JSON list of C-alpha atoms in Angstrom, two decimals:
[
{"chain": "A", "resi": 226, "resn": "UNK", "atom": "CA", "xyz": [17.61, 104.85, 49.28]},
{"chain": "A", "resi": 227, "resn": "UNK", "atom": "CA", "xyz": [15.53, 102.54, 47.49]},
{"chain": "A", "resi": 228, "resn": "UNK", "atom": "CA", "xyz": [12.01, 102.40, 47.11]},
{"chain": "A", "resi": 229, "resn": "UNK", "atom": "CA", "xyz": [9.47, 99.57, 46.61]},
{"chain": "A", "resi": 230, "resn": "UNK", "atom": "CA", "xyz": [6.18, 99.89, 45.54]},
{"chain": "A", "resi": 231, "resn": "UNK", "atom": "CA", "xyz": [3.85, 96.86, 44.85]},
{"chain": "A", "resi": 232, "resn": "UNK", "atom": "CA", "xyz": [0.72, 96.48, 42.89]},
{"chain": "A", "resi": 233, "resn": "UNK", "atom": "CA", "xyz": [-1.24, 93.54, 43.69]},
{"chain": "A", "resi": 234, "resn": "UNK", "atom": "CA", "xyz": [-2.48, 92.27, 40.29]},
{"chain": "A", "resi": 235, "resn": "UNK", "atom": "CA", "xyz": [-4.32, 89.61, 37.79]},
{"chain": "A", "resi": 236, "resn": "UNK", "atom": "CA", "xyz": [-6.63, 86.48, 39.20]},
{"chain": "A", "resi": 237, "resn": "UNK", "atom": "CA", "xyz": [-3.78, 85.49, 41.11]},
{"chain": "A", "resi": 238, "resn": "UNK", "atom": "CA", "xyz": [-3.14, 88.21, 43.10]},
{"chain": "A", "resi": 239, "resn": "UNK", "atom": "CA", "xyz": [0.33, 88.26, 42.14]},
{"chain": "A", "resi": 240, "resn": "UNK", "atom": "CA", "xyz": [3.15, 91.03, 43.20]},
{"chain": "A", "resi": 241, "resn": "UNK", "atom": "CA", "xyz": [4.06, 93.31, 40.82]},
{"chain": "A", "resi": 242, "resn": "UNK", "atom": "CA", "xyz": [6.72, 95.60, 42.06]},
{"chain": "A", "resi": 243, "resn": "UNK", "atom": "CA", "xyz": [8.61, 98.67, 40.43]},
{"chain": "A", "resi": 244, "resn": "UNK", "atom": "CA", "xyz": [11.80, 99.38, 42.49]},
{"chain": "A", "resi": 245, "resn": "UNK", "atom": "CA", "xyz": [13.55, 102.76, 41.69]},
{"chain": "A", "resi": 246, "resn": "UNK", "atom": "CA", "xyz": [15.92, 104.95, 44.00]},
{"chain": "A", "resi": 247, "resn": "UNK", "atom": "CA", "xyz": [17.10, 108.78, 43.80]},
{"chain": "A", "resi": 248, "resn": "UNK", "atom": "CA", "xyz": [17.69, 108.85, 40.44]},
{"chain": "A", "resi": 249, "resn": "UNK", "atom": "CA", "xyz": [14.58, 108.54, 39.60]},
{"chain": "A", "resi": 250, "resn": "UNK", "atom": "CA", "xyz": [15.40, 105.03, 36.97]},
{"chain": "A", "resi": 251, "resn": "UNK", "atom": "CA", "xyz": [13.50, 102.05, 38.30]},
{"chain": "A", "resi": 252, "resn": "UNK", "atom": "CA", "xyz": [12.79, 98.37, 37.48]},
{"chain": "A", "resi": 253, "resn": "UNK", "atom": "CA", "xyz": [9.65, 96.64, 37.13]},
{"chain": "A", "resi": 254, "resn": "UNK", "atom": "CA", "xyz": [10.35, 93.06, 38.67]},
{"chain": "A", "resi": 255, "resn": "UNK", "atom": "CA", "xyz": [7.44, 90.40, 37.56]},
{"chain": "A", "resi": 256, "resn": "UNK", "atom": "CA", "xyz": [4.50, 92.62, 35.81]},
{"chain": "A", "resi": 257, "resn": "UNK", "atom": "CA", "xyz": [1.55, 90.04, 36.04]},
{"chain": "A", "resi": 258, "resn": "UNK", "atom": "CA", "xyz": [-0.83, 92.93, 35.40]},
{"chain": "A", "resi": 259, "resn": "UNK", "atom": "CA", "xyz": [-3.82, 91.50, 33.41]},
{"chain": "A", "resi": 260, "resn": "UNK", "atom": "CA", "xyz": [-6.69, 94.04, 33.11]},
{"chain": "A", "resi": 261, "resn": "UNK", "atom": "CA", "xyz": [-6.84, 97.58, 31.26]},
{"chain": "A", "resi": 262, "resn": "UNK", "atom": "CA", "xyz": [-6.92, 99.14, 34.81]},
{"chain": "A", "resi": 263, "resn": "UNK", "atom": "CA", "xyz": [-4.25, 97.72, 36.35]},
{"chain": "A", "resi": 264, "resn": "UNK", "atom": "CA", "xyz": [-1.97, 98.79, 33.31]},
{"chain": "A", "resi": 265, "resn": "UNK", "atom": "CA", "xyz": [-2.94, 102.18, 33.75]},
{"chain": "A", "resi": 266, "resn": "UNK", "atom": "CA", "xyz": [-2.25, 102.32, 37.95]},
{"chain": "A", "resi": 267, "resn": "UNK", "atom": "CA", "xyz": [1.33, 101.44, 36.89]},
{"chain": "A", "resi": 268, "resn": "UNK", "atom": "CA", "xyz": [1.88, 104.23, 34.35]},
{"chain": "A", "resi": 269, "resn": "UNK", "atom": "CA", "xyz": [0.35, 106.84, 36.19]},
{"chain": "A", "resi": 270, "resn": "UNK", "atom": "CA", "xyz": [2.70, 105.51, 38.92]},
{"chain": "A", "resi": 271, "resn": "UNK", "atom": "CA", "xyz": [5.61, 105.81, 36.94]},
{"chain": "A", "resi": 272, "resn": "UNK", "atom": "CA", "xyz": [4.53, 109.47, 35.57]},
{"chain": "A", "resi": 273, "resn": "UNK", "atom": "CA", "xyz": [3.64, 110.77, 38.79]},
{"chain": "A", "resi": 274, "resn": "UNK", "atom": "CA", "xyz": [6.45, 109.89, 40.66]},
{"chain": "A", "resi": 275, "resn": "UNK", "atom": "CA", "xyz": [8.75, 110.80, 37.28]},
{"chain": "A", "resi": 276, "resn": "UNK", "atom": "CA", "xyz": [10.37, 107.35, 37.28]},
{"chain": "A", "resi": 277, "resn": "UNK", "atom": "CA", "xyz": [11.57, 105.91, 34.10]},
{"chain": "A", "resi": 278, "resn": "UNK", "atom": "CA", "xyz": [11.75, 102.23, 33.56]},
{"chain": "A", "resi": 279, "resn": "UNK", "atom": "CA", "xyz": [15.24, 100.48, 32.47]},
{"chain": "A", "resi": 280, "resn": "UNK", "atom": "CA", "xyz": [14.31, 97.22, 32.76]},
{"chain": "A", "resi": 281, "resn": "UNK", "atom": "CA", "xyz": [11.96, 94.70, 33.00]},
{"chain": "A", "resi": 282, "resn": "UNK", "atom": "CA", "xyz": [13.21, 91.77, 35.21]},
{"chain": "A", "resi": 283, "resn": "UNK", "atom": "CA", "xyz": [11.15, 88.03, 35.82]},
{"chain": "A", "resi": 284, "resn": "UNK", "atom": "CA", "xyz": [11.68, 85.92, 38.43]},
{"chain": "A", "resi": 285, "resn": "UNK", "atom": "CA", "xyz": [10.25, 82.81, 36.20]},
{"chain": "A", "resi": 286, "resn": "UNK", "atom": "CA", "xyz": [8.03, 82.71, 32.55]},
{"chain": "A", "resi": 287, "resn": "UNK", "atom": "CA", "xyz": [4.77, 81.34, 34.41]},
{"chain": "A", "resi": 288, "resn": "UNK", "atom": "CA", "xyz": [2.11, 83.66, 33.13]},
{"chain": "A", "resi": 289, "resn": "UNK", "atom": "CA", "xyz": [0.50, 85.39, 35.88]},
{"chain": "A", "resi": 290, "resn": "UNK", "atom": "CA", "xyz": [4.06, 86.91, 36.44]},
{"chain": "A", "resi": 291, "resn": "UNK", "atom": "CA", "xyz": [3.82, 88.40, 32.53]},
{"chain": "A", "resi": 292, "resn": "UNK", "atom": "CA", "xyz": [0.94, 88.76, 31.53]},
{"chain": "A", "resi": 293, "resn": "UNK", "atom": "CA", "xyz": [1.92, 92.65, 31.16]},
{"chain": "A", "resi": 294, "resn": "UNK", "atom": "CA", "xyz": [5.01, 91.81, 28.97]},
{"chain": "A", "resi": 295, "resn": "UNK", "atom": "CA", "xyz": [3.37, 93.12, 25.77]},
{"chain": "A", "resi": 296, "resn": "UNK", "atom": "CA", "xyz": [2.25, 96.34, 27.59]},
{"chain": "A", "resi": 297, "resn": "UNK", "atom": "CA", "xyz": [5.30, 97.32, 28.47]},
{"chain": "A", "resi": 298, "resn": "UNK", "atom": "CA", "xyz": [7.13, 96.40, 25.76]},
{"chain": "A", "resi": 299, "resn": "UNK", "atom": "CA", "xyz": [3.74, 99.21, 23.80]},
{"chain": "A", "resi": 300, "resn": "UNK", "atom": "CA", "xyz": [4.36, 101.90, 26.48]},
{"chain": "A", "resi": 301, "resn": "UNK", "atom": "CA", "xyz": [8.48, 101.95, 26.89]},
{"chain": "A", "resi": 302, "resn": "UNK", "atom": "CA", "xyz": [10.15, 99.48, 25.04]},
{"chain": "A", "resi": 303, "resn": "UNK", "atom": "CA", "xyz": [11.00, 97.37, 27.59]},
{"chain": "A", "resi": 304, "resn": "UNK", "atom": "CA", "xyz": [11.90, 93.55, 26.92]},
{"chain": "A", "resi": 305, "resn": "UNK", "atom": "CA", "xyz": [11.77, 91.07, 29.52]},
{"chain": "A", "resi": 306, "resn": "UNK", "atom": "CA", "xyz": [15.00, 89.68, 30.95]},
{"chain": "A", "resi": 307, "resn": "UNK", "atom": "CA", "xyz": [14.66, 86.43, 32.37]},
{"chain": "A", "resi": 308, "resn": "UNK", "atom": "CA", "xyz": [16.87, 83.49, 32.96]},
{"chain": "A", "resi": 309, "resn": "UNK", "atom": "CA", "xyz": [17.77, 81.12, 29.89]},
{"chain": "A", "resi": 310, "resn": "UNK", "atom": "CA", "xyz": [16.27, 77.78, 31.55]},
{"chain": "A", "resi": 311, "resn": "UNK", "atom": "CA", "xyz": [12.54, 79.45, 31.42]},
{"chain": "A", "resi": 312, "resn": "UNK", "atom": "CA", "xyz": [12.53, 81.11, 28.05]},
{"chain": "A", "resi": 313, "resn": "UNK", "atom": "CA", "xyz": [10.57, 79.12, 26.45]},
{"chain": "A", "resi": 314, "resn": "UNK", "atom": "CA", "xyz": [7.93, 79.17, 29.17]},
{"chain": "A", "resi": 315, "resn": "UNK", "atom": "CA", "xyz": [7.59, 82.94, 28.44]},
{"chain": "A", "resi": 316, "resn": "UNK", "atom": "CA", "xyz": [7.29, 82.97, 24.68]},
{"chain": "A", "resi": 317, "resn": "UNK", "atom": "CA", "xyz": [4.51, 80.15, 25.11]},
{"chain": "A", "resi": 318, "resn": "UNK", "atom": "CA", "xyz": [2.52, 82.83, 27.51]},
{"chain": "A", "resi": 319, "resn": "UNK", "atom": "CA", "xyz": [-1.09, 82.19, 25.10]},
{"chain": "A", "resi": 320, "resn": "UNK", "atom": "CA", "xyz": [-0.65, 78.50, 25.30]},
{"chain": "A", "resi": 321, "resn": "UNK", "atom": "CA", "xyz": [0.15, 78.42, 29.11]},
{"chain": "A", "resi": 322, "resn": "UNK", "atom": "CA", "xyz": [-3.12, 80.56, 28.84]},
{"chain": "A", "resi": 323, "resn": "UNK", "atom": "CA", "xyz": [-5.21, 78.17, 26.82]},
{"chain": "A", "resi": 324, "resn": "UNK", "atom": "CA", "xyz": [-3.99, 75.09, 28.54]},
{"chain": "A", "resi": 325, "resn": "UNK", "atom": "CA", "xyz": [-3.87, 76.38, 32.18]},
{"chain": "A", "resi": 326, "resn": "UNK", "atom": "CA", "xyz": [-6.57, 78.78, 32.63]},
{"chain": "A", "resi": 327, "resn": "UNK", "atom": "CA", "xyz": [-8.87, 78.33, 29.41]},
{"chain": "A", "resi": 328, "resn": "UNK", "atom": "CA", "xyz": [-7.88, 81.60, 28.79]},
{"chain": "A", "resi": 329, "resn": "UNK", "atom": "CA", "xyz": [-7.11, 83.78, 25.71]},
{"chain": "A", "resi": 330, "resn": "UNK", "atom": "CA", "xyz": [-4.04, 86.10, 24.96]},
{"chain": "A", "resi": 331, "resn": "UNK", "atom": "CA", "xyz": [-4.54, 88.01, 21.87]},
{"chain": "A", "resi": 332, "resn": "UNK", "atom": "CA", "xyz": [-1.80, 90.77, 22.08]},
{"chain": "A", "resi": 333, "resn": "UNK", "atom": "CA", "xyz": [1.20, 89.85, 20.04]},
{"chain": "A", "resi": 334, "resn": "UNK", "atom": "CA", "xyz": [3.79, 88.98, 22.56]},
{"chain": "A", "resi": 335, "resn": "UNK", "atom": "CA", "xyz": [7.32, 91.45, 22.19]},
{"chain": "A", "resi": 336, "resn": "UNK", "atom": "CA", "xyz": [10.38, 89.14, 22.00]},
{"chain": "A", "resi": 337, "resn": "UNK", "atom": "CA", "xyz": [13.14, 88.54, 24.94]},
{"chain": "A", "resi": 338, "resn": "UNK", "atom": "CA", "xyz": [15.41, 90.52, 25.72]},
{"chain": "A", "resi": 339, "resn": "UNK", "atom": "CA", "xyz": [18.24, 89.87, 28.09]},
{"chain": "A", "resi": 340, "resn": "UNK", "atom": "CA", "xyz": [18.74, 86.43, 28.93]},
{"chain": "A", "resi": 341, "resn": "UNK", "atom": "CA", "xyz": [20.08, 86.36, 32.29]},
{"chain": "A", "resi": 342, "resn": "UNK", "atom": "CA", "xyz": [22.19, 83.59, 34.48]},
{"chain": "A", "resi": 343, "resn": "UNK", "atom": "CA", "xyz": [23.78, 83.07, 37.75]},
{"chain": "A", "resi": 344, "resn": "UNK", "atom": "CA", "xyz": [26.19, 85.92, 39.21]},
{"chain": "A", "resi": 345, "resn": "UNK", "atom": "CA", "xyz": [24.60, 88.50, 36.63]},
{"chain": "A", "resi": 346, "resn": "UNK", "atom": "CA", "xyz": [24.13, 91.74, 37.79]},
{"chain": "A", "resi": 347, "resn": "UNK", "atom": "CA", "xyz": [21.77, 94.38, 36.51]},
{"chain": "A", "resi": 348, "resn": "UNK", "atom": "CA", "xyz": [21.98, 98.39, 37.23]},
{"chain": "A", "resi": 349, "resn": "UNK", "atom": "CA", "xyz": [19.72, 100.91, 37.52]},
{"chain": "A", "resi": 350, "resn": "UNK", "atom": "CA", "xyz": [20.33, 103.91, 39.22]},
{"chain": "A", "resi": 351, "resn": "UNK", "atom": "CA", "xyz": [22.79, 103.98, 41.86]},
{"chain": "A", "resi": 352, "resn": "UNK", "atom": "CA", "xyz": [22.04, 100.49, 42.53]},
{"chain": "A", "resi": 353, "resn": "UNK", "atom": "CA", "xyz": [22.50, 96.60, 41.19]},
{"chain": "A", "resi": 354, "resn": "UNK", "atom": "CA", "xyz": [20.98, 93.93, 41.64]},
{"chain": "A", "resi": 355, "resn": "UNK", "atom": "CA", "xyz": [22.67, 90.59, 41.42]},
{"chain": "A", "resi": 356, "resn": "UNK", "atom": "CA", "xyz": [20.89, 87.19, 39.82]},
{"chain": "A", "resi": 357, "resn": "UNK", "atom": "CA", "xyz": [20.68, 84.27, 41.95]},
{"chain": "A", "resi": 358, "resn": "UNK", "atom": "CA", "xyz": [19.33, 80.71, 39.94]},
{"chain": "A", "resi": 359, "resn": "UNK", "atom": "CA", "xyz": [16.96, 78.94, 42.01]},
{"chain": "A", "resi": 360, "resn": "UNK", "atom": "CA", "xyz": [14.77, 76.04, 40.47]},
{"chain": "A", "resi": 361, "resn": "UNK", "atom": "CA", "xyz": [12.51, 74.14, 41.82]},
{"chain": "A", "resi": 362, "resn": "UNK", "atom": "CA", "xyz": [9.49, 76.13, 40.67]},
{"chain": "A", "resi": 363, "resn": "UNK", "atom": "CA", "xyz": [10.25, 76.16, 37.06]},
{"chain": "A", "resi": 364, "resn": "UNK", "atom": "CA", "xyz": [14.17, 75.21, 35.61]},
{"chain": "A", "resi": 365, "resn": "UNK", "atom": "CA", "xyz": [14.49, 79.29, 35.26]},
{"chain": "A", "resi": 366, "resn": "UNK", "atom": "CA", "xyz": [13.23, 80.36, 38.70]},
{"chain": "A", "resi": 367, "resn": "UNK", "atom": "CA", "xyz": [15.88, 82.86, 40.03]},
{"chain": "A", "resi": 368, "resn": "UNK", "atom": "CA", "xyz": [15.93, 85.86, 42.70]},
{"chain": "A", "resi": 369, "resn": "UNK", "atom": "CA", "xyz": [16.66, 89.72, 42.53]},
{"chain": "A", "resi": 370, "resn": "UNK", "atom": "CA", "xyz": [19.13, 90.75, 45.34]},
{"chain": "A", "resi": 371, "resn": "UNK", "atom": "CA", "xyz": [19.84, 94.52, 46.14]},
{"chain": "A", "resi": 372, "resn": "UNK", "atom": "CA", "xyz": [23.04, 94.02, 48.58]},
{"chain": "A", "resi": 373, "resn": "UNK", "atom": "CA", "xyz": [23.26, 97.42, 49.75]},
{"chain": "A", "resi": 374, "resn": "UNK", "atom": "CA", "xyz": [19.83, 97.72, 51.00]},
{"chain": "A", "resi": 375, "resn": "UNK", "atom": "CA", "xyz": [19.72, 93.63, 51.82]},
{"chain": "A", "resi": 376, "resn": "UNK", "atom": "CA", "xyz": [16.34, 93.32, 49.54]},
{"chain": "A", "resi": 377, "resn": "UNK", "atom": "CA", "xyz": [15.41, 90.24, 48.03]},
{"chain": "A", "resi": 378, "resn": "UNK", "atom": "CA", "xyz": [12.62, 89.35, 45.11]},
{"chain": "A", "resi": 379, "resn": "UNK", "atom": "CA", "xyz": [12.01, 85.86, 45.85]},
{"chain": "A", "resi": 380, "resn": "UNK", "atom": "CA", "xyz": [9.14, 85.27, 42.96]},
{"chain": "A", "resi": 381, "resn": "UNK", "atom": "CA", "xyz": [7.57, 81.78, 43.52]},
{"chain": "A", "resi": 382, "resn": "UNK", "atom": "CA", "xyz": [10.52, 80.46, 45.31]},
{"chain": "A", "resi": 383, "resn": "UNK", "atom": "CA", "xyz": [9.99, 81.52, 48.65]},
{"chain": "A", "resi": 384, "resn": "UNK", "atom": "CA", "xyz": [6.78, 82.98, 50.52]},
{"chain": "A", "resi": 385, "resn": "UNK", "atom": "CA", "xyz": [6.13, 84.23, 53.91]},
{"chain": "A", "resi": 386, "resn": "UNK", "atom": "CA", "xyz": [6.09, 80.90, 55.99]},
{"chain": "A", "resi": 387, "resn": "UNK", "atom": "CA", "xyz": [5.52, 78.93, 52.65]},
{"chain": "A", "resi": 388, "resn": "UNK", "atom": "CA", "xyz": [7.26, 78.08, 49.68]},
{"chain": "A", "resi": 389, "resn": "UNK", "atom": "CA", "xyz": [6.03, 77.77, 45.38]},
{"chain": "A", "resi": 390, "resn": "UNK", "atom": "CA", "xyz": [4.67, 74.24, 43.73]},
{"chain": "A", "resi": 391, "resn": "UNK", "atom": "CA", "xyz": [6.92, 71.95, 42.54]},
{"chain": "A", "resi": 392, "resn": "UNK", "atom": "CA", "xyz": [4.31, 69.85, 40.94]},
{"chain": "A", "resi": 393, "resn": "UNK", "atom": "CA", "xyz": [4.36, 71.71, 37.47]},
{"chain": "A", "resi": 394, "resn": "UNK", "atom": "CA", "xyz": [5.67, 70.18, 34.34]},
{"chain": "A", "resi": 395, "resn": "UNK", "atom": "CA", "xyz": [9.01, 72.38, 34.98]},
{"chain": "A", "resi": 396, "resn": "UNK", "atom": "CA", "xyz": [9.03, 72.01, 38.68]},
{"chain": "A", "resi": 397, "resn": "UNK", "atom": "CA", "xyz": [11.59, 69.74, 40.31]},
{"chain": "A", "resi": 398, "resn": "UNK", "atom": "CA", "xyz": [11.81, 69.26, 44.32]},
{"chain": "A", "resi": 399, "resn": "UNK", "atom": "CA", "xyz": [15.08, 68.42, 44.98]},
{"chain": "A", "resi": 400, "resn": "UNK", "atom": "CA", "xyz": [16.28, 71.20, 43.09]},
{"chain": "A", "resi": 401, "resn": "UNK", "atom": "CA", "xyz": [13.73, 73.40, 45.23]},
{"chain": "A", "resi": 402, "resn": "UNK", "atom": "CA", "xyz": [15.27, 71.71, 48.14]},
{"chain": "A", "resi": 403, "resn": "UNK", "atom": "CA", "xyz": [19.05, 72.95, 47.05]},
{"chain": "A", "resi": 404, "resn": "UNK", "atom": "CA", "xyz": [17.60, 76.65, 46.03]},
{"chain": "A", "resi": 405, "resn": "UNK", "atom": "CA", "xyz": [16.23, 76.81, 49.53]},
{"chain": "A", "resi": 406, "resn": "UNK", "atom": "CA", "xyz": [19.72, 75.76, 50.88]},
{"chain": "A", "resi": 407, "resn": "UNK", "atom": "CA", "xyz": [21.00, 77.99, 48.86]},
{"chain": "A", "resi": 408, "resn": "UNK", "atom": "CA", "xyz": [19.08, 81.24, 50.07]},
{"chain": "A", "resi": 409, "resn": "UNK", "atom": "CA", "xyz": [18.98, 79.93, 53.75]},
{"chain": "A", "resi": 410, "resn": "UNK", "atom": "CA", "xyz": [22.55, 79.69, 53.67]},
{"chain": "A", "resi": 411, "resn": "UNK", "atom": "CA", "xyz": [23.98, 83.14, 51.57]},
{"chain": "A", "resi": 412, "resn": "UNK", "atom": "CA", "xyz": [21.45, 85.39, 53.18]},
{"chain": "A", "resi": 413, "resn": "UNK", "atom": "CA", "xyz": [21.91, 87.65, 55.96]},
{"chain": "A", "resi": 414, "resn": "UNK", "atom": "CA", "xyz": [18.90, 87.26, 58.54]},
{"chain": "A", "resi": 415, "resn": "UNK", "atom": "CA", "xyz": [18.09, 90.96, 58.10]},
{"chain": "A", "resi": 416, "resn": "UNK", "atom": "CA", "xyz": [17.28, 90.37, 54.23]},
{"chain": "A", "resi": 417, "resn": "UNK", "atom": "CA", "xyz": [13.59, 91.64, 53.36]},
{"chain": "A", "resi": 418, "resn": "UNK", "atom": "CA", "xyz": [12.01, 89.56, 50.97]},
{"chain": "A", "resi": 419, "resn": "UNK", "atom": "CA", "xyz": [9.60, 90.23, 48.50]},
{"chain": "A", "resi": 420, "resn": "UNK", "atom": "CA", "xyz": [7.79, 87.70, 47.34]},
{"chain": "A", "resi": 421, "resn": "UNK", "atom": "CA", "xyz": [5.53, 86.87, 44.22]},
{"chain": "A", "resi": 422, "resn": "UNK", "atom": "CA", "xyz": [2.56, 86.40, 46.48]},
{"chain": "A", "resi": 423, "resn": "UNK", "atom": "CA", "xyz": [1.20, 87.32, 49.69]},
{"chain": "A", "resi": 424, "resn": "UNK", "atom": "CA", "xyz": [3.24, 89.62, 52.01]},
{"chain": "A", "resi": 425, "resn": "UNK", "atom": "CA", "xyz": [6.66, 90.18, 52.49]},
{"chain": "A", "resi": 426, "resn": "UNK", "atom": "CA", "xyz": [8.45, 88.92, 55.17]},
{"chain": "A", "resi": 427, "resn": "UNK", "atom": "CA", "xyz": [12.64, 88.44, 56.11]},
{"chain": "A", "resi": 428, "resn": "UNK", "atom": "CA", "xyz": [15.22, 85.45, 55.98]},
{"chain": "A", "resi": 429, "resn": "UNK", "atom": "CA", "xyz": [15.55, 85.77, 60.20]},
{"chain": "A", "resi": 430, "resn": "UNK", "atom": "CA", "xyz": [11.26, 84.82, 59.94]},
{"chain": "A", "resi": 431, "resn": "UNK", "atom": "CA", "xyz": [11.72, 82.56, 57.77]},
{"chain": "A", "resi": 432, "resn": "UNK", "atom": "CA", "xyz": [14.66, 80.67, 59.24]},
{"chain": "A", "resi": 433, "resn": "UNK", "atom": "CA", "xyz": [12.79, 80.40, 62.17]},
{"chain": "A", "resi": 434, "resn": "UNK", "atom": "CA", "xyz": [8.87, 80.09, 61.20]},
{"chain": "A", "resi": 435, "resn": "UNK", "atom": "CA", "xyz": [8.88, 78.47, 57.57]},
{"chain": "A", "resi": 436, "resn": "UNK", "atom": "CA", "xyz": [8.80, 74.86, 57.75]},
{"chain": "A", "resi": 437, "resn": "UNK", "atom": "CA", "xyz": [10.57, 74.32, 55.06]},
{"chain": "A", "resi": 438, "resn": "UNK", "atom": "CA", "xyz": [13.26, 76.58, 55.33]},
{"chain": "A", "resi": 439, "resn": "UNK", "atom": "CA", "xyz": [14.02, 76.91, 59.31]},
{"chain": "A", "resi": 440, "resn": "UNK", "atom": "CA", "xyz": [17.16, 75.39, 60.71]}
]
């Protein structure tokens, strides 16, 4: 059994979730978390339910998704693993900062670790999770997909009856257009998704509800 536990985190109220199963290994998927307390409500997650980290997955390298990179990389030596197209977006984090948001990241920034592509699949536990590319959002955008337990981590590609901008410098709509082909057409309806905003939701919703996704 898998379970998902989300913290709600930074200005942008984005989704931070740590994933873990029986084993008691977990992954953090997109760690936006911004402010002293918010780092701390994860680790005294992790200790109190005795989960230790093995990786540190992102779903794109815009900064409100990882902004807690450096903390992480402090507490357990965790590098970020995120797709090869959007590397450079997340070792520019204190420029998107300055030139975004007027704001200021002073923490040194750990390096990459993993960079990650189509068909990958990463373990923890008794469980994978398989990489799907998806850009639209940013050239790296990509999704987290647990088969077994038909999960999905959509980031900023899809939302609950919406989907992410395409109107940043890395954005592209017709690939957006594809990616949502893509997921409406290799998902099973029963697939929970998890997005990088708002609530979750499922592919059978979606398909039906989201405007830009239902058939």
């Amino acid at each position: 059994m898998v379970t998902v536990y989300r913290f709600e985190v930074n200005p942008l109220q984005e989704n931070c979730y740590v994933v873990s199963d029986d084993s008691r290994e977990c992954v953090i998927i997109d760690c936006g978390a911004y402010y002293d307390e918010e780092h701390e409500a994860i680790d005294k997650y992790l200790s109190e339910q005795q989960l230790t980290p093995v990786h540190l997955l992102a779903t794109h390298g815009h900064l409100d998704h990882n902004f807690g990179n450096a903390h992480l990389f402090q507490q357990y030596n965790l590098k970020v693993e995120i797709c090869a197209e959007d590397q450079r977006l997340v070792e520019r984090l204190p420029q998107q900062a300055a030139a975004l948001f007027g704001m200021e990241i002073s923490e040194d920034q750990p390096p990459v670790g993993k960079l990650l592509s189509e068909g990958d699949v990463i373990t923890f536990g008794n469980h994978t999770l398989q990489v799907m590319q998806t850009p639209g959002h940013s050239q790296g955008s990509c999704l987290f997909y647990i088969k077994e337990e038909k999960m999905l981590f959509s980031g900023d590609t899809l939302f609950r009856m919406s989907i992410g901008r395409t109107d940043f410098p890395e954005g592209s709509w017709s690939q957006m257009e594809q990616s949502l082909s893509k997921i409406a057409t290799t998902l099973p309806a029963e697939t929970v998704v998890y997005p990088g905003h708002g609530p979750k939701t499922t592919i059978a919703d979606e398909l039906k509800y989201n405007p830009y996704l239902k058939r």
